[in-house]
CSV table of N, CA and C in Angstrom, one decimal:
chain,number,residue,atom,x,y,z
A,815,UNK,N,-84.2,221.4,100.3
A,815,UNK,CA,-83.9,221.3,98.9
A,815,UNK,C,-83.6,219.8,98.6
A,816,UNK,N,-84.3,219.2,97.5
A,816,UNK,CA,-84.4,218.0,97.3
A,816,UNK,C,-83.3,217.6,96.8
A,817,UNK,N,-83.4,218.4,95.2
A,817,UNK,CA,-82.2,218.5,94.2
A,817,UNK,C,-81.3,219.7,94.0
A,818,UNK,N,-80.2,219.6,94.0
A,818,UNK,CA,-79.2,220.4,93.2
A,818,UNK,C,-79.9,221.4,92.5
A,819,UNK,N,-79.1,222.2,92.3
A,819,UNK,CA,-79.4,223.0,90.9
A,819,UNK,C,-79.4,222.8,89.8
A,820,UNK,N,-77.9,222.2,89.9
A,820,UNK,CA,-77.7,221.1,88.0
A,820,UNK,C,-77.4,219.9,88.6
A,821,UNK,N,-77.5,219.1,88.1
A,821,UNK,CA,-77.4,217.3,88.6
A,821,UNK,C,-76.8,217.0,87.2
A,822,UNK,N,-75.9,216.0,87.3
A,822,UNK,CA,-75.1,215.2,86.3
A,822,UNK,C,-75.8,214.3,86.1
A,823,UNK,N,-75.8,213.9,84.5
A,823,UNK,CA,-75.9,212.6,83.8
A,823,UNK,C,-76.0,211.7,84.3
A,824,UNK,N,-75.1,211.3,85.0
A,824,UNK,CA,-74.9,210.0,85.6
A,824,UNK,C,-75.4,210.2,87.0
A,825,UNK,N,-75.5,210.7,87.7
A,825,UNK,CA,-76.7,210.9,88.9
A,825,UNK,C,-77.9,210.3,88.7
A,826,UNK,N,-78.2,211.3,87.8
A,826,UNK,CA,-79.7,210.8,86.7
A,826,UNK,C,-79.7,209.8,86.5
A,827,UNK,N,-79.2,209.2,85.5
A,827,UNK,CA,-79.4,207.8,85.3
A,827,UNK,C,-79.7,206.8,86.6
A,828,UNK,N,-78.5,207.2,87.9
A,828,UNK,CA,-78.4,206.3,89.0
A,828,UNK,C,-79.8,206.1,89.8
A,829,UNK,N,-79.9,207.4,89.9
A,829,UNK,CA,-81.7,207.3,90.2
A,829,UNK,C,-82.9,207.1,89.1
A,830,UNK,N,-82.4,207.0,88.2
A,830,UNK,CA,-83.7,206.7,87.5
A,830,UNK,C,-83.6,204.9,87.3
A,831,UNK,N,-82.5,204.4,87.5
A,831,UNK,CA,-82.0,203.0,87.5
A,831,UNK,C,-82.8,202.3,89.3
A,832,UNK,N,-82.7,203.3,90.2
A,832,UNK,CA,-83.5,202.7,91.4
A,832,UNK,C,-84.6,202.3,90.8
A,833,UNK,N,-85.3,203.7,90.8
A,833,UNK,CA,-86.8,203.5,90.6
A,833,UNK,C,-86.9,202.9,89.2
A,834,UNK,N,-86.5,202.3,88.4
A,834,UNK,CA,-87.0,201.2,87.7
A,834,UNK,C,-87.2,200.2,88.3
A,835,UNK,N,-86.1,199.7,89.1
A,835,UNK,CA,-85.4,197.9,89.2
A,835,UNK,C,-86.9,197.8,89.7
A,836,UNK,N,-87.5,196.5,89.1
A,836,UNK,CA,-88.5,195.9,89.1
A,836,UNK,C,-88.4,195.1,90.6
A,837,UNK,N,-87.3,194.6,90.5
A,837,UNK,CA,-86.7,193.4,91.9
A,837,UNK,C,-86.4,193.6,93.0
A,838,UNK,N,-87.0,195.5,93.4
A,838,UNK,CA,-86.8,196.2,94.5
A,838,UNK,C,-88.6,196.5,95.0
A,839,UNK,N,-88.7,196.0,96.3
A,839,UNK,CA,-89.7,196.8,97.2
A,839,UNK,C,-89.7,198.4,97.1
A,840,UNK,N,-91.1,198.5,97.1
A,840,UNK,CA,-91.5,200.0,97.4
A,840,UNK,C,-90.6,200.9,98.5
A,841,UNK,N,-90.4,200.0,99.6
A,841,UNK,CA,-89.5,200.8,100.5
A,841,UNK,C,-88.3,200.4,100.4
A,842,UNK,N,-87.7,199.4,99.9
A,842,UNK,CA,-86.3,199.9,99.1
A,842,UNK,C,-85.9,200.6,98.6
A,843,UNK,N,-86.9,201.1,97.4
A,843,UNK,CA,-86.6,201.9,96.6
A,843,UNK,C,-86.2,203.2,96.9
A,844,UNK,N,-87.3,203.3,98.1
A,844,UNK,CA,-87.4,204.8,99.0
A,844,UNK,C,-86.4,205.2,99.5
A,845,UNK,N,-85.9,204.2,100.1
A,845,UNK,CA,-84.4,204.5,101.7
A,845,UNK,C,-83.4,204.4,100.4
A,846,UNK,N,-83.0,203.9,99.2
A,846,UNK,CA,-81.9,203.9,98.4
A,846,UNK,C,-82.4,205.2,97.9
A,847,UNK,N,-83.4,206.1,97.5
A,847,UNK,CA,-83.6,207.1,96.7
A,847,UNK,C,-83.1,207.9,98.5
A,848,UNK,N,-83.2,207.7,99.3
A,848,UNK,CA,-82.6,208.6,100.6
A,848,UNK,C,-81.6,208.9,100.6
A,849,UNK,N,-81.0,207.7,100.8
A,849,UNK,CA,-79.4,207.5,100.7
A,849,UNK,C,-78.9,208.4,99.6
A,850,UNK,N,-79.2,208.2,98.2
A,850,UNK,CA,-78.7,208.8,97.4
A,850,UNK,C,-79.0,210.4,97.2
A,851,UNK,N,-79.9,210.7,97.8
A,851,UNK,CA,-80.3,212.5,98.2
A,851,UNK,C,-79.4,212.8,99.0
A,852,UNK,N,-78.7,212.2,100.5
A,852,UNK,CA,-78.0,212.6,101.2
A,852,UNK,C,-76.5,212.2,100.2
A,853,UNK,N,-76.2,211.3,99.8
A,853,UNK,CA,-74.5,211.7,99.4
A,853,UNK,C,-74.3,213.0,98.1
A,854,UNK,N,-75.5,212.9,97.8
A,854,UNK,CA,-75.5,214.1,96.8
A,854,UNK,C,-75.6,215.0,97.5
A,855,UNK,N,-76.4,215.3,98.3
A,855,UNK,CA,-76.4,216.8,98.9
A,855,UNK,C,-74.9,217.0,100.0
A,856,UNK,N,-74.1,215.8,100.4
A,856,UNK,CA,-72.9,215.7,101.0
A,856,UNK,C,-71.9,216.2,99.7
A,857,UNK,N,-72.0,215.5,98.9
A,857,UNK,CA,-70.9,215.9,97.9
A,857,UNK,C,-71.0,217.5,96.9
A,858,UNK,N,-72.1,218.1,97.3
A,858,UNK,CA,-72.1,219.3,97.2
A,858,UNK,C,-71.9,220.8,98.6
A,859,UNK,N,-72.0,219.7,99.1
A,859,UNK,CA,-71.6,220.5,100.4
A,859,UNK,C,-69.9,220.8,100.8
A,860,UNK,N,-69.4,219.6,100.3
A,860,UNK,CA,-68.2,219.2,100.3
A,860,UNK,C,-67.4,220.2,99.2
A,861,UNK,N,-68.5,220.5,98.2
A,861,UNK,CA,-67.7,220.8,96.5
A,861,UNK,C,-68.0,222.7,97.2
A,862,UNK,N,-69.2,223.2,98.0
A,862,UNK,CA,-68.8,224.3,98.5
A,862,UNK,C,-67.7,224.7,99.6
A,863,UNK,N,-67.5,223.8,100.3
A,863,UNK,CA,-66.2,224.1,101.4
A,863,UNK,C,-65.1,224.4,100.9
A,864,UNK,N,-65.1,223.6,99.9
A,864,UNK,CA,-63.4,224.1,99.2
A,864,UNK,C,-63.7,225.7,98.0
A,865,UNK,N,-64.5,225.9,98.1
A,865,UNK,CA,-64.3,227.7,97.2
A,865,UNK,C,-64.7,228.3,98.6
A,866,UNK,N,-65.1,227.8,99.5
A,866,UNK,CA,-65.0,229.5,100.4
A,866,UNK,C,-63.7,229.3,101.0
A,867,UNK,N,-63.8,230.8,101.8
A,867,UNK,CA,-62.4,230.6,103.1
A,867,UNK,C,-63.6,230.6,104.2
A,868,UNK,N,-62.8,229.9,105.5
A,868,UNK,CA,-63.2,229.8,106.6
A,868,UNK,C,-63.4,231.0,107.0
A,869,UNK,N,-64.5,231.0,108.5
A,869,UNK,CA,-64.9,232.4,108.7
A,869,UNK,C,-63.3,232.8,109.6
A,870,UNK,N,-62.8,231.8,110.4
A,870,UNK,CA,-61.7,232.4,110.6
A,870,UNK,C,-60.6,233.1,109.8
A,871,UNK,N,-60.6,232.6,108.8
A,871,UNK,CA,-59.7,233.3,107.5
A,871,UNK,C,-60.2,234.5,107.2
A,872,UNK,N,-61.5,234.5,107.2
A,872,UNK,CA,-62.1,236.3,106.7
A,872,UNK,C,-62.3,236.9,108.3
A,873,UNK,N,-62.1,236.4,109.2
A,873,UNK,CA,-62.1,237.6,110.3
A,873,UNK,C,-60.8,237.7,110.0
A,874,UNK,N,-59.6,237.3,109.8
A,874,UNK,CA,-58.2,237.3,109.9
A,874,UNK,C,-57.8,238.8,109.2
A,875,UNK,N,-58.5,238.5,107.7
A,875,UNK,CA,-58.9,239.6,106.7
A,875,UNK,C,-58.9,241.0,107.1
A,876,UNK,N,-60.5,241.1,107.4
A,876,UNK,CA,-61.2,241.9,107.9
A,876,UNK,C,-60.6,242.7,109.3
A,877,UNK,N,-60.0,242.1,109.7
A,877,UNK,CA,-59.6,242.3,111.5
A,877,UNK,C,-60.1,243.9,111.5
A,878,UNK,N,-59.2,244.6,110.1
A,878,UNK,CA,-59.8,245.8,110.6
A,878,UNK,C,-61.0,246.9,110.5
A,879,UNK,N,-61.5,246.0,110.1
A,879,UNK,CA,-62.9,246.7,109.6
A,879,UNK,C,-64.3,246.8,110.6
């Protein structure tokens, strides 16, 4: 999965500001449009850790089922 499901405004813009800059190589552009797929896809990974419980918390739960 490339993108999110919703992406912010200001995401947007960040990458659409790569791939303008005129003053960047083809492969700059590329490994900065990387980089920025990986901290987005980290800061959503991050933003699901905190709404689940750990599986040890739901075996804890569950124990008797």
């Amino acid at each position: 999965m490339l993108f999110p499901d919703s992406i912010s405004a200001e995401d947007l813009s960040q990458l659409l500001s790569i791939k303008a800059a005129p003053h960047l190589r083809h492969e700059q552009k590329e490994r900065m449009v990387y980089e920025w797929v990986k901290e987005l896809q980290a800061r959503k990974i991050e933003k699901e850790k905190k709404h689940k419980p750990s599986k040890h918390h739901r075996r804890n739960i569950y124990w008797w089922m």
